[in-house]
CSV table of C-alpha atoms and ligand atoms in Angstrom, one decimal:
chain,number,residue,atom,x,y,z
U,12,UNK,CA,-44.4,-10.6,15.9
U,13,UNK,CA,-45.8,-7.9,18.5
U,14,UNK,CA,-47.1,-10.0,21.6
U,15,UNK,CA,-47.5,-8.1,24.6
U,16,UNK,CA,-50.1,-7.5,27.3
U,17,UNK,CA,-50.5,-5.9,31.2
U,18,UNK,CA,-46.7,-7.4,32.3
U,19,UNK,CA,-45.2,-4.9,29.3
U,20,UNK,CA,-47.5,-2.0,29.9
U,21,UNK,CA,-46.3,-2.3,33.8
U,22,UNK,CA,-42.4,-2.6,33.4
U,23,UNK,CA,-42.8,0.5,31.2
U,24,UNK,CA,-44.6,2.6,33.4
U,25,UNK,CA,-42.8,1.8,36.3
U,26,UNK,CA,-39.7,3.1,34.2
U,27,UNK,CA,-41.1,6.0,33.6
U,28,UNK,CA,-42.7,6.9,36.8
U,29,UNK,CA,-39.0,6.2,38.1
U,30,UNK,CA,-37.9,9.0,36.1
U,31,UNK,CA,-34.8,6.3,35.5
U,32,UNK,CA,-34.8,6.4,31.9
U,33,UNK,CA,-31.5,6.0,30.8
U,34,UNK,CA,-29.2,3.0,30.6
U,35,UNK,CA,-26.2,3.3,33.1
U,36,UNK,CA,-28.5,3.5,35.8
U,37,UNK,CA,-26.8,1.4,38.0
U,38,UNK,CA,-28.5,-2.6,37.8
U,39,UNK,CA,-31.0,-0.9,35.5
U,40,UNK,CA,-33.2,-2.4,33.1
U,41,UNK,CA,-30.8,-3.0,30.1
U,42,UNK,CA,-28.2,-4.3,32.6
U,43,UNK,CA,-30.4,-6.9,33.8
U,44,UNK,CA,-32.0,-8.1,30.2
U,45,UNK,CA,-27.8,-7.9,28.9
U,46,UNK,CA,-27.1,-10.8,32.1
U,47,UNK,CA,-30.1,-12.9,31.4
U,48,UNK,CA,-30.1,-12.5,27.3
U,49,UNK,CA,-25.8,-13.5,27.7
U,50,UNK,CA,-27.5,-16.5,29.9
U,51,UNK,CA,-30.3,-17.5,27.5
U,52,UNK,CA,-27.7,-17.3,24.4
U,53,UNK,CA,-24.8,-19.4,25.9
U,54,UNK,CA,-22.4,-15.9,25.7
U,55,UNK,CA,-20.1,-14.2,28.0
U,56,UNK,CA,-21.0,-10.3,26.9
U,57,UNK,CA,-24.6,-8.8,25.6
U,58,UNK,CA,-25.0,-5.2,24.8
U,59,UNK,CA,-28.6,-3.8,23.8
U,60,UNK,CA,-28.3,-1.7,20.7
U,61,UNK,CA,-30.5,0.9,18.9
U,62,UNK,CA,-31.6,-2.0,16.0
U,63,UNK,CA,-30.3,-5.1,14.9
U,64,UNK,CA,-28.4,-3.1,11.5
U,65,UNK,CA,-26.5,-1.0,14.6
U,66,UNK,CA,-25.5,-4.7,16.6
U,67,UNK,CA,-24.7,-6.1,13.0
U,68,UNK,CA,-22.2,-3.2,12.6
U,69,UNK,CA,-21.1,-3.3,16.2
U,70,UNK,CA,-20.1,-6.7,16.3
U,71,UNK,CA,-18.3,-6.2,13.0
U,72,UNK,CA,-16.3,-3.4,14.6
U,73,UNK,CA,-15.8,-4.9,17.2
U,74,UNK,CA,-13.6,-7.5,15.5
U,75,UNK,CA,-11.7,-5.0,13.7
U,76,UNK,CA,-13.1,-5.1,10.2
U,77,UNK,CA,-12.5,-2.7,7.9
U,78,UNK,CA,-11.6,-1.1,4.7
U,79,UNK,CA,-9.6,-3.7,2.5
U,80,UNK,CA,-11.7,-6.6,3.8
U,81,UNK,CA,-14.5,-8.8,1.9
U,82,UNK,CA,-17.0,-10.0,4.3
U,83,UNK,CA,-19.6,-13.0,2.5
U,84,UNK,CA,-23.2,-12.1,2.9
U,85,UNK,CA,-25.8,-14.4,1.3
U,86,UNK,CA,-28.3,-13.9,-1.9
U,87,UNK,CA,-31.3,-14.5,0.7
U,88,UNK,CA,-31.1,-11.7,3.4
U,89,UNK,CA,-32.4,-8.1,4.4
U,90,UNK,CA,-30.2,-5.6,2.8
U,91,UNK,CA,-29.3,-4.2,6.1
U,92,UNK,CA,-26.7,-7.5,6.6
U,93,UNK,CA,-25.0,-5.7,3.8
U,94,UNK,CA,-25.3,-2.5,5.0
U,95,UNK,CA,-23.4,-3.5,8.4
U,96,UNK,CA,-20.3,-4.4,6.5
U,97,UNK,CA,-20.4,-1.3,4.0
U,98,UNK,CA,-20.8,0.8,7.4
U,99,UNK,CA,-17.5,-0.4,8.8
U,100,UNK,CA,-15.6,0.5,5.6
U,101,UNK,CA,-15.5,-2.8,4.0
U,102,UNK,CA,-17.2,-4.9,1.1
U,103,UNK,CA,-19.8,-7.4,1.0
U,104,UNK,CA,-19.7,-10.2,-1.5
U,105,UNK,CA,-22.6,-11.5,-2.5
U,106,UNK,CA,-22.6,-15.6,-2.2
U,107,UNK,CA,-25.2,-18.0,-3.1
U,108,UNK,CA,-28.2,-19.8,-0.7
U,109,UNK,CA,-28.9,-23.6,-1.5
U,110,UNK,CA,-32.3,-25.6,-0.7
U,111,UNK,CA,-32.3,-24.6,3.0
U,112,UNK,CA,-32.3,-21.4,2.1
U,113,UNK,CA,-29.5,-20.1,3.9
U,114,UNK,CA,-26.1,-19.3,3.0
U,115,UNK,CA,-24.8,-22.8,0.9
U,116,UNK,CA,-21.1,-23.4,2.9
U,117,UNK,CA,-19.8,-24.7,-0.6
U,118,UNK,CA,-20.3,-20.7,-1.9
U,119,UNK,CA,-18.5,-20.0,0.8
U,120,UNK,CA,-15.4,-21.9,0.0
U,121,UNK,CA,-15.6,-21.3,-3.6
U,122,UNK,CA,-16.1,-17.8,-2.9
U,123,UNK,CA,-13.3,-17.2,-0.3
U,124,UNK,CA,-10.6,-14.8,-2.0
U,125,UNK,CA,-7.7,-13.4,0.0
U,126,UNK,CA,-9.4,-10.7,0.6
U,127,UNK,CA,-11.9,-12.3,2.7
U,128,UNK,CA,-12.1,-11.5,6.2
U,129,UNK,CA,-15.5,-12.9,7.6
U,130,UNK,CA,-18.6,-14.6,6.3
U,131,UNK,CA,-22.3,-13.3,8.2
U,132,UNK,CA,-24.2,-16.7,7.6
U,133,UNK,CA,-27.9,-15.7,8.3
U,134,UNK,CA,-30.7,-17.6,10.3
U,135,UNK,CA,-33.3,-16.2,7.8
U,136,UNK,CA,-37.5,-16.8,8.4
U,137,UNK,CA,-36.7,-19.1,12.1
U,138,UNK,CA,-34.5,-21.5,10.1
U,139,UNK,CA,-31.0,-21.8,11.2
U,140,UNK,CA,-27.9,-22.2,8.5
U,141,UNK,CA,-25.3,-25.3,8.9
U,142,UNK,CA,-23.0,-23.9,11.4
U,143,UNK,CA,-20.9,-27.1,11.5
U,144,UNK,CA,-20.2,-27.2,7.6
U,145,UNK,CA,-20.0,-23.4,7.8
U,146,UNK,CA,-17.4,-22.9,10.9
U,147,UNK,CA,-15.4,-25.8,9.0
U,148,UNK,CA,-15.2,-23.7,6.4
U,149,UNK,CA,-14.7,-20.7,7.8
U,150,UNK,CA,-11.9,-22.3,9.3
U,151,UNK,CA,-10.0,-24.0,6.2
U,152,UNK,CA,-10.0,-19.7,4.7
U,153,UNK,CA,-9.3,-18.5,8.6
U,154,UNK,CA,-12.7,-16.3,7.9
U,155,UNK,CA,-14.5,-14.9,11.0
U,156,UNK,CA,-17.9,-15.8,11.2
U,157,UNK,CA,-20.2,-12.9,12.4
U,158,UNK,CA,-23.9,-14.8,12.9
U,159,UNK,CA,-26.8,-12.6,11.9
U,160,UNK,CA,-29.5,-13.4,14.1
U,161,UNK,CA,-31.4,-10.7,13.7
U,162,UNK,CA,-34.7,-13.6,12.3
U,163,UNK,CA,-33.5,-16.6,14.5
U,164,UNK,CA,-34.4,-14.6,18.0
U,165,UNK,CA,-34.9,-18.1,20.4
U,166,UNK,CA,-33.9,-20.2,18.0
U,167,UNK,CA,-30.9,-23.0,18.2
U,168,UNK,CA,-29.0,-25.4,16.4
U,169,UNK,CA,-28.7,-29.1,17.4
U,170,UNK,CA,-28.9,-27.9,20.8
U,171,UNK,CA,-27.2,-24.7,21.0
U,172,UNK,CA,-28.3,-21.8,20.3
U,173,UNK,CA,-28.2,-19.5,17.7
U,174,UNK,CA,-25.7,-16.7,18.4
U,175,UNK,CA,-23.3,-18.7,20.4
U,176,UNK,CA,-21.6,-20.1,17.5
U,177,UNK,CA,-19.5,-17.3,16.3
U,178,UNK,CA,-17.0,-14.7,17.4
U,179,UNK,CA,-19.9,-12.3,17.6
U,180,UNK,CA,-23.5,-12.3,16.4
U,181,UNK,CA,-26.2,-9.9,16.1
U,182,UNK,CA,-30.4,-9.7,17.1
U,183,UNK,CA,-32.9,-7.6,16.0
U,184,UNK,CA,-35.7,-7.0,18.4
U,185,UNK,CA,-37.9,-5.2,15.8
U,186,UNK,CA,-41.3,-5.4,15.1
U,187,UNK,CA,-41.4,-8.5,13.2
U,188,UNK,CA,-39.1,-10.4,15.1
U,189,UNK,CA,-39.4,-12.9,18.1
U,190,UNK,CA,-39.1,-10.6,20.4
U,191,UNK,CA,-39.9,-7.0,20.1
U,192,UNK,CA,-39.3,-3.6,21.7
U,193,UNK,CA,-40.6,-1.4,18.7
U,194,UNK,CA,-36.8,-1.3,17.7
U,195,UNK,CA,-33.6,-2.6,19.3
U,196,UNK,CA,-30.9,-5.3,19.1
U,197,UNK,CA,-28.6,-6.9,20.7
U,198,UNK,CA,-24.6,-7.7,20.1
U,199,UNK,CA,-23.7,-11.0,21.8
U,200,UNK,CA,-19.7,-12.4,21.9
U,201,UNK,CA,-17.7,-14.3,24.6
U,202,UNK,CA,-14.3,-12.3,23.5
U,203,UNK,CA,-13.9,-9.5,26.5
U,204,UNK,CA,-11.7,-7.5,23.3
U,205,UNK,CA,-14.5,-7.6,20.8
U,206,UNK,CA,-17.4,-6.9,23.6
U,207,UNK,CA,-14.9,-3.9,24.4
U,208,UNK,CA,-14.8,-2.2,21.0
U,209,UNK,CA,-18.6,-3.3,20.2
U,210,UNK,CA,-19.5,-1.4,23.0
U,211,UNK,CA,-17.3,1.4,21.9
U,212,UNK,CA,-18.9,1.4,18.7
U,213,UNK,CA,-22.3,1.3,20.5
U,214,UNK,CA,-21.9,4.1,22.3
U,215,UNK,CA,-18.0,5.9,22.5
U,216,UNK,CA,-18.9,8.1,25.1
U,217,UNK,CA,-19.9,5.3,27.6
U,218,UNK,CA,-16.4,5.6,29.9
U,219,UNK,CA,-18.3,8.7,31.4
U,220,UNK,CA,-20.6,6.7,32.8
U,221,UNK,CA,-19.3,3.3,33.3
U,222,UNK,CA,-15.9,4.5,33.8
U,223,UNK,CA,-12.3,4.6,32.1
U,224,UNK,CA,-10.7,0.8,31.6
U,225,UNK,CA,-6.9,0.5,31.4
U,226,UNK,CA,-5.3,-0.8,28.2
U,227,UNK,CA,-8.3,-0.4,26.1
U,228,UNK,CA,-8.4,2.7,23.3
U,229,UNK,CA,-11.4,3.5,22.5
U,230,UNK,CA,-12.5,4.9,18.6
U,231,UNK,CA,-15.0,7.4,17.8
U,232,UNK,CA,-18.7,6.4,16.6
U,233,UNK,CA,-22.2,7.1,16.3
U,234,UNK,CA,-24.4,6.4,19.3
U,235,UNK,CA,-27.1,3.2,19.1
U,236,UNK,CA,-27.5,3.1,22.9
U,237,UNK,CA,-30.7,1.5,24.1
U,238,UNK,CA,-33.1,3.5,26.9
U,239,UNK,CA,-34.1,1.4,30.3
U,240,UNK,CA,-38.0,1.9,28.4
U,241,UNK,CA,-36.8,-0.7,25.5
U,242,UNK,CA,-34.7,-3.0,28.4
U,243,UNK,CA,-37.9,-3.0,30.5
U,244,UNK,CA,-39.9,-4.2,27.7
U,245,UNK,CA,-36.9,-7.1,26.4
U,246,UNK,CA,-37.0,-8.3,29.8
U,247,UNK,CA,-40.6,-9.2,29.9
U,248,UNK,CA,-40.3,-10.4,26.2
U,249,UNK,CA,-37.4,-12.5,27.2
U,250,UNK,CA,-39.9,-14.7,29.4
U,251,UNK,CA,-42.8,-15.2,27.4
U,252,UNK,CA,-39.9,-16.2,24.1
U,253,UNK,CA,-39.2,-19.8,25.4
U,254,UNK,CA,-43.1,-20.8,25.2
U,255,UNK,CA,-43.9,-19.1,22.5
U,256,UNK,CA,-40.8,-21.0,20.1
U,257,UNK,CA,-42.0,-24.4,21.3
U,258,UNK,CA,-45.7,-23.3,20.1
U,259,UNK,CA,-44.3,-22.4,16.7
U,260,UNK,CA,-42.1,-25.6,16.5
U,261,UNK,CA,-45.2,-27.3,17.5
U,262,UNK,CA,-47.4,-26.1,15.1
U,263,UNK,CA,-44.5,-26.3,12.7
U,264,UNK,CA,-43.7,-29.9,13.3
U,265,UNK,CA,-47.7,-30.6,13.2
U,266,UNK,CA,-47.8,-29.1,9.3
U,267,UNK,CA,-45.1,-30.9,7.8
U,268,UNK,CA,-45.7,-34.5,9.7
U,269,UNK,CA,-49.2,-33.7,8.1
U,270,UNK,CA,-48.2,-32.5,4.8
U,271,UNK,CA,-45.6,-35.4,4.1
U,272,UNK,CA,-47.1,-37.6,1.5
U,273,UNK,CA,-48.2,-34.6,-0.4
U,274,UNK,CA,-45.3,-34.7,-3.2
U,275,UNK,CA,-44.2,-31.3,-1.6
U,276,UNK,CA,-40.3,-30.6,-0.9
U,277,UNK,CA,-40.0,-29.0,2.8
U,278,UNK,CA,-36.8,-26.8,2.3
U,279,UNK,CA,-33.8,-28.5,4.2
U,280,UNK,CA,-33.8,-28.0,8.0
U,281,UNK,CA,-30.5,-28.0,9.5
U,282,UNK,CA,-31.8,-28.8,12.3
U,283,UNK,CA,-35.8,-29.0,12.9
U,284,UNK,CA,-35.7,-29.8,16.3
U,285,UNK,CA,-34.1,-26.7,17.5
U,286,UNK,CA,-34.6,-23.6,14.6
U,287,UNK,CA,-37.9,-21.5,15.8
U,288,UNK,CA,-40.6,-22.7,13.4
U,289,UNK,CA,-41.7,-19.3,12.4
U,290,UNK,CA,-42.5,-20.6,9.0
U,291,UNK,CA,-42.7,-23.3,7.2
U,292,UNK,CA,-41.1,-23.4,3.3
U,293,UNK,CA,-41.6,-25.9,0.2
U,294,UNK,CA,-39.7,-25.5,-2.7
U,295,UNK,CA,-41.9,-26.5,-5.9
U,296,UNK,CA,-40.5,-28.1,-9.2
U,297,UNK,CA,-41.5,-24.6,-11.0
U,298,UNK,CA,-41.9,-21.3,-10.5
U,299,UNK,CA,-45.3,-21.5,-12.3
U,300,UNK,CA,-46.4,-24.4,-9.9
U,301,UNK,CA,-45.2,-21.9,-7.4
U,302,UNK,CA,-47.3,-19.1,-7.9
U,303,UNK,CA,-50.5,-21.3,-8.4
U,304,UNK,CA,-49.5,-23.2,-5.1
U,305,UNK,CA,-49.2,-19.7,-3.1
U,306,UNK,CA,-52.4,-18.5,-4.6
U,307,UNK,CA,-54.1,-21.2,-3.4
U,308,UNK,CA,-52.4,-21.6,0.4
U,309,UNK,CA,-52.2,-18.1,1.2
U,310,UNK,CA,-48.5,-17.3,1.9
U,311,UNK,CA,-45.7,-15.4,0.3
U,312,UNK,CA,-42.4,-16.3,-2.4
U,313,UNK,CA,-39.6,-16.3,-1.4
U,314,UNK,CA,-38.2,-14.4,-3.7
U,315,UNK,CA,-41.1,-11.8,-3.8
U,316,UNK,CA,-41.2,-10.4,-0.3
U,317,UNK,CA,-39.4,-7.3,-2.0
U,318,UNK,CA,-37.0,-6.8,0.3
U,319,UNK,CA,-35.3,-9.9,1.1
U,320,UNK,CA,-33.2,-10.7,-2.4
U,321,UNK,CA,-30.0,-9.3,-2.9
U,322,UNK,CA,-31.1,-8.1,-6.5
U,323,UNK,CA,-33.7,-5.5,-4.4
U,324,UNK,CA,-30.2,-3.7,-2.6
U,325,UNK,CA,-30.5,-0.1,-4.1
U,326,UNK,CA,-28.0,1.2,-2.6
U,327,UNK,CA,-25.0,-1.9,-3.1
U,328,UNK,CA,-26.1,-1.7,-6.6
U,329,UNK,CA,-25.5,1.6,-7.1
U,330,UNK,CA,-22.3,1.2,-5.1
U,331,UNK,CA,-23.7,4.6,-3.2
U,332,UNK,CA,-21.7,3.5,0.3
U,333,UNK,CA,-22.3,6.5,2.4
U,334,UNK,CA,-23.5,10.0,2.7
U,335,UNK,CA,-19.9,11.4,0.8
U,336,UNK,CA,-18.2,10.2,-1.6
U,337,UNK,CA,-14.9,11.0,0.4
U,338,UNK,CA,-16.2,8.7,3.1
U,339,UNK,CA,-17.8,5.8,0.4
U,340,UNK,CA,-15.7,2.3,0.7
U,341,UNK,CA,-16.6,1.2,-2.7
U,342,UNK,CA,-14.3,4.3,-4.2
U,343,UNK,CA,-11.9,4.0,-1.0
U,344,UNK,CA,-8.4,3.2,-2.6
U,345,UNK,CA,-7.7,0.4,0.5
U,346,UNK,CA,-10.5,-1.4,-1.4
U,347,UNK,CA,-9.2,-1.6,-4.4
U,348,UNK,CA,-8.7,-5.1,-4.5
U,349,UNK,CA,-12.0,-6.2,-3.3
U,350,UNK,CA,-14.8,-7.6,-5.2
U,351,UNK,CA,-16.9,-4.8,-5.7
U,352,UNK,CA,-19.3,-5.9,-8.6
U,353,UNK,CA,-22.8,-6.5,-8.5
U,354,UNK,CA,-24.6,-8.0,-11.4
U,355,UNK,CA,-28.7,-9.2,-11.0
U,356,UNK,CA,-28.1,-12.4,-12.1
U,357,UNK,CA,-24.7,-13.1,-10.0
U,358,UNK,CA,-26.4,-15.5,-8.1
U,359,UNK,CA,-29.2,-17.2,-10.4
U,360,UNK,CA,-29.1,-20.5,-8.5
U,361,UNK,CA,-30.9,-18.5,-5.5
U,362,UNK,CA,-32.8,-16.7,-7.6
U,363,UNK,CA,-34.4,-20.2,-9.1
U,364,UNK,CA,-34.8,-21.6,-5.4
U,365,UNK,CA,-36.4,-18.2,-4.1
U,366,UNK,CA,-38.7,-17.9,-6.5
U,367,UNK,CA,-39.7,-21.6,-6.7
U,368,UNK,CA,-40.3,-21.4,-2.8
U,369,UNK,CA,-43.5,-20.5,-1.0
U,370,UNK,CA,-43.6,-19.7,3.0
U,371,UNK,CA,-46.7,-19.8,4.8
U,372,UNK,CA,-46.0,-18.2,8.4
U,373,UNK,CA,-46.8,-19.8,11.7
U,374,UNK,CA,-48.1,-17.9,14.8
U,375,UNK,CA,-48.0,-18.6,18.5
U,376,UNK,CA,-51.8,-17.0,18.8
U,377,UNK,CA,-53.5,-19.5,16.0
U,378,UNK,CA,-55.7,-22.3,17.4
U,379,UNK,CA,-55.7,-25.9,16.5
U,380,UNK,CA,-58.5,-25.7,14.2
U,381,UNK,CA,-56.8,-23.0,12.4
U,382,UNK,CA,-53.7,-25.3,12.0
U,383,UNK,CA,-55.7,-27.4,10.9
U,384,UNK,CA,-57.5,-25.6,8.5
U,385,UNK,CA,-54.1,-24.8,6.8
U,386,UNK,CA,-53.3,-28.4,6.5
U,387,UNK,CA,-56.4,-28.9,4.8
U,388,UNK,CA,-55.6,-25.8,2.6
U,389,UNK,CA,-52.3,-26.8,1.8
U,390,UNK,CA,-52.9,-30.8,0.8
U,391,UNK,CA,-55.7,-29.4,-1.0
U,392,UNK,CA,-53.4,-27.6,-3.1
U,393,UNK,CA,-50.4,-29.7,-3.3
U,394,UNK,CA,-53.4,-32.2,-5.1
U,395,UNK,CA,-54.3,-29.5,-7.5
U,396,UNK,CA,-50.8,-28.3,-8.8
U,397,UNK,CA,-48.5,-31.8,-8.5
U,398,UNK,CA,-51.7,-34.0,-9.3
U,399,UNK,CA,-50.7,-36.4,-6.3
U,400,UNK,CA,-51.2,-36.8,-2.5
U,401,UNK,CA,-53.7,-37.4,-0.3
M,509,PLP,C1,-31.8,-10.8,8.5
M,509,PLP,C2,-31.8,-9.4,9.1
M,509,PLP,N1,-30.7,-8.7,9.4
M,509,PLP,C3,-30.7,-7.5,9.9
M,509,PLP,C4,-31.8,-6.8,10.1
M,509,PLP,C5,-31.8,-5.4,10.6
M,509,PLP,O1,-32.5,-5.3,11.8
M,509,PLP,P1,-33.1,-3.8,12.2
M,509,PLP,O2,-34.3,-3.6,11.3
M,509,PLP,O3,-33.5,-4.0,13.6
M,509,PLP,O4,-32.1,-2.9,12.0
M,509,PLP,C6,-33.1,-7.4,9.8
M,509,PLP,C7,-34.3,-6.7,10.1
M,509,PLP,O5,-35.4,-7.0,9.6
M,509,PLP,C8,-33.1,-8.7,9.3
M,509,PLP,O6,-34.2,-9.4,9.0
């Protein structure tokens, strides 16, 4: 969600005029958006990353996972949660959603193997997933849990927020999400360990610059450093994020108090009153009331956005894990004994949810009457396809 104006456009050209435009700069741009993001999250260490697939993978390395581990991902994310785990050498297994459309914590327990090292529960479209029933879980199996937060940018749960609930977690500051530099992300954690080796992973050759740190053995990687032109922009994103979430939850909150004697299911909020309100989600009895609900409101299905169902992942599929075969963890022999088969249908219970589920997008730009309007558009057709309401 691009918003930016004059403040952006001056913080990057003071940047570049400085000539400063790279990270270790000393109390540079990225260093000060890393102390205020660790601030705004509730987290002791923040390191600005290329993208949010590079903080995904960082924060995974960062807590030692690896070939001969299962990490759970669920039906209902971007394939690039998946990707993360296949790029540190292990194996994503693929667990169902339920009606809030995040990860269901009862896949999670059934799913749990001993294999299992970590589940990535995933704050998809602004909503946020049940971290209590999740981190109890996670806890019965002694699973990490690795949030990705790469959609839930400014977003909590009961009062916390997102990203401060797990041993690491992961942003995206894209161009779709909350936030945005063009491309970037962020690796948050509170362990001074995992920080360590996510930074590693981030970028091995930082010591040069930041200096050598006794006891700490550092592993070689690919660079996703961030420049001081993407911290100068996050930092004037950062302040215009709290407004613009209570704008969405707003308008949000507005829609469904509006829309509630419609007949229409809201998907399950774990927590309304803190997730960002990007969208807003009903799931209809059928998929055929589905499609004539979206082609009357405008809006998208959930299971149709192309890109978002686990049954759209090419490359998992095809089990195709990296540019060599010598170097691909679904053939490595340490994963072996790791559940490495994908079928379309393996989680059908999501697929029925996703593609009974419509979500109309909210916007911190869109006016009251335009709100309005949508309400209009939306009792309207709740009337016409469940033949009730007002
Ligand atoms: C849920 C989720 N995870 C991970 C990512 C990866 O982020 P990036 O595109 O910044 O690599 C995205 C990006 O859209 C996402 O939506």
């Amino acid at each position: 969600m691009l918003r930016v104006g004059q403040k952006e456009v001056d913080a990057i050209a003071k940047v570049l005029l400085s000539g400063k435009v790279f990270r270790y700069n000393i109390g540079g741009e990225c260093a000060r958006f890393e102390k205020r993001y660790a601030k705004f999250v509730g987290v002791k260490h923040v390191w600005m990353t290329s993208s949010g697939t590079t903080a995904l993978t960082a924060a995974l390395a960062g807590l030692g996972i690896g070939p001969g581990d299962e990490v759970l991902v669920p039906a209902c994310t971007y394939m690039a949660t998946a990707v993360s785990v296949v790029a540190v050498g292990a194996i994503p297994v693929i667990v169902d959603i339920d009606d809030s459309i995040t990860i269901d914590p009862d896949a999670i327990d059934d799913a749990a193997g001993p294999r299992t090292r970590a589940v990535i529960p995933v704050h998809m479209w602004g909503m946020c997933c049940d971290m209590d029933a999740i981190r109890a879980v996670a806890r019965k199996h002694e699973m990490l849990v690795v949030e990705d937060c790469c959609q839930g940018v400014g977003g909590g749960y009961k009062g916390r927020m997102l990203g401060s609930f797990s041993a690491a977690a992961a942003f995206s500051f894209n161009y779709y999400k909350n936030m945005t530099c063009g491309e970037g992300g962020a690796v948050v954690t509170s362990d001074p360990n995992v920080s360590e080796r996510a930074r590693c992973m981030i970028d091995c050759c930082n010591f040069y610059w930041t200096g050598r740190k006794e006891g700490v053995v550092p592993f070689l990687s690919n660079g996703s450093r961030a420049s001081e032109v993407e911290g100068a922009m996050m930092n004037v994103q950062l302040e215009r994020l709290p407004a613009m979430i209570r704008t969405l939850r707003r308008q949000k909150k507005r829609i469904l108090a509006a829309t509630a004697r419609t007949g229409l299911q809201p998907i399950r909020s774990h927590s309304l009153d803190w997730e960002c309100g990007t969208t807003v989600m009903w799931t209809l009895p059928t998929v055929e009331q589905a499609e004539k609900f979206r082609e009357l409101v405008g809006g998208t299905i959930c299971g149709k956005t192309g890109r978002h169902v686990y049954t759209e992942w090419d490359q998992i599929f095809a089990r195709q894990g990296a540019h060599h075969p010598a170097l691909n963890p679904f053939t490595l022999p340490q994963n072996r004994g790791c559940r490495r088969k994908y079928t379309k249908d393996m989680c059908a219970r999501s697929l029925d949810i996703l593609n009974r589920t419509v979500m109309i997008g909210n916007h911190p730009d869109r006016k009251a009457r335009e709100v309005a309007a949508t309400i209009r558009k939306v009792k309207g057709a709740a009337r016409e396809v469940l033949g009730v309401g007002c």
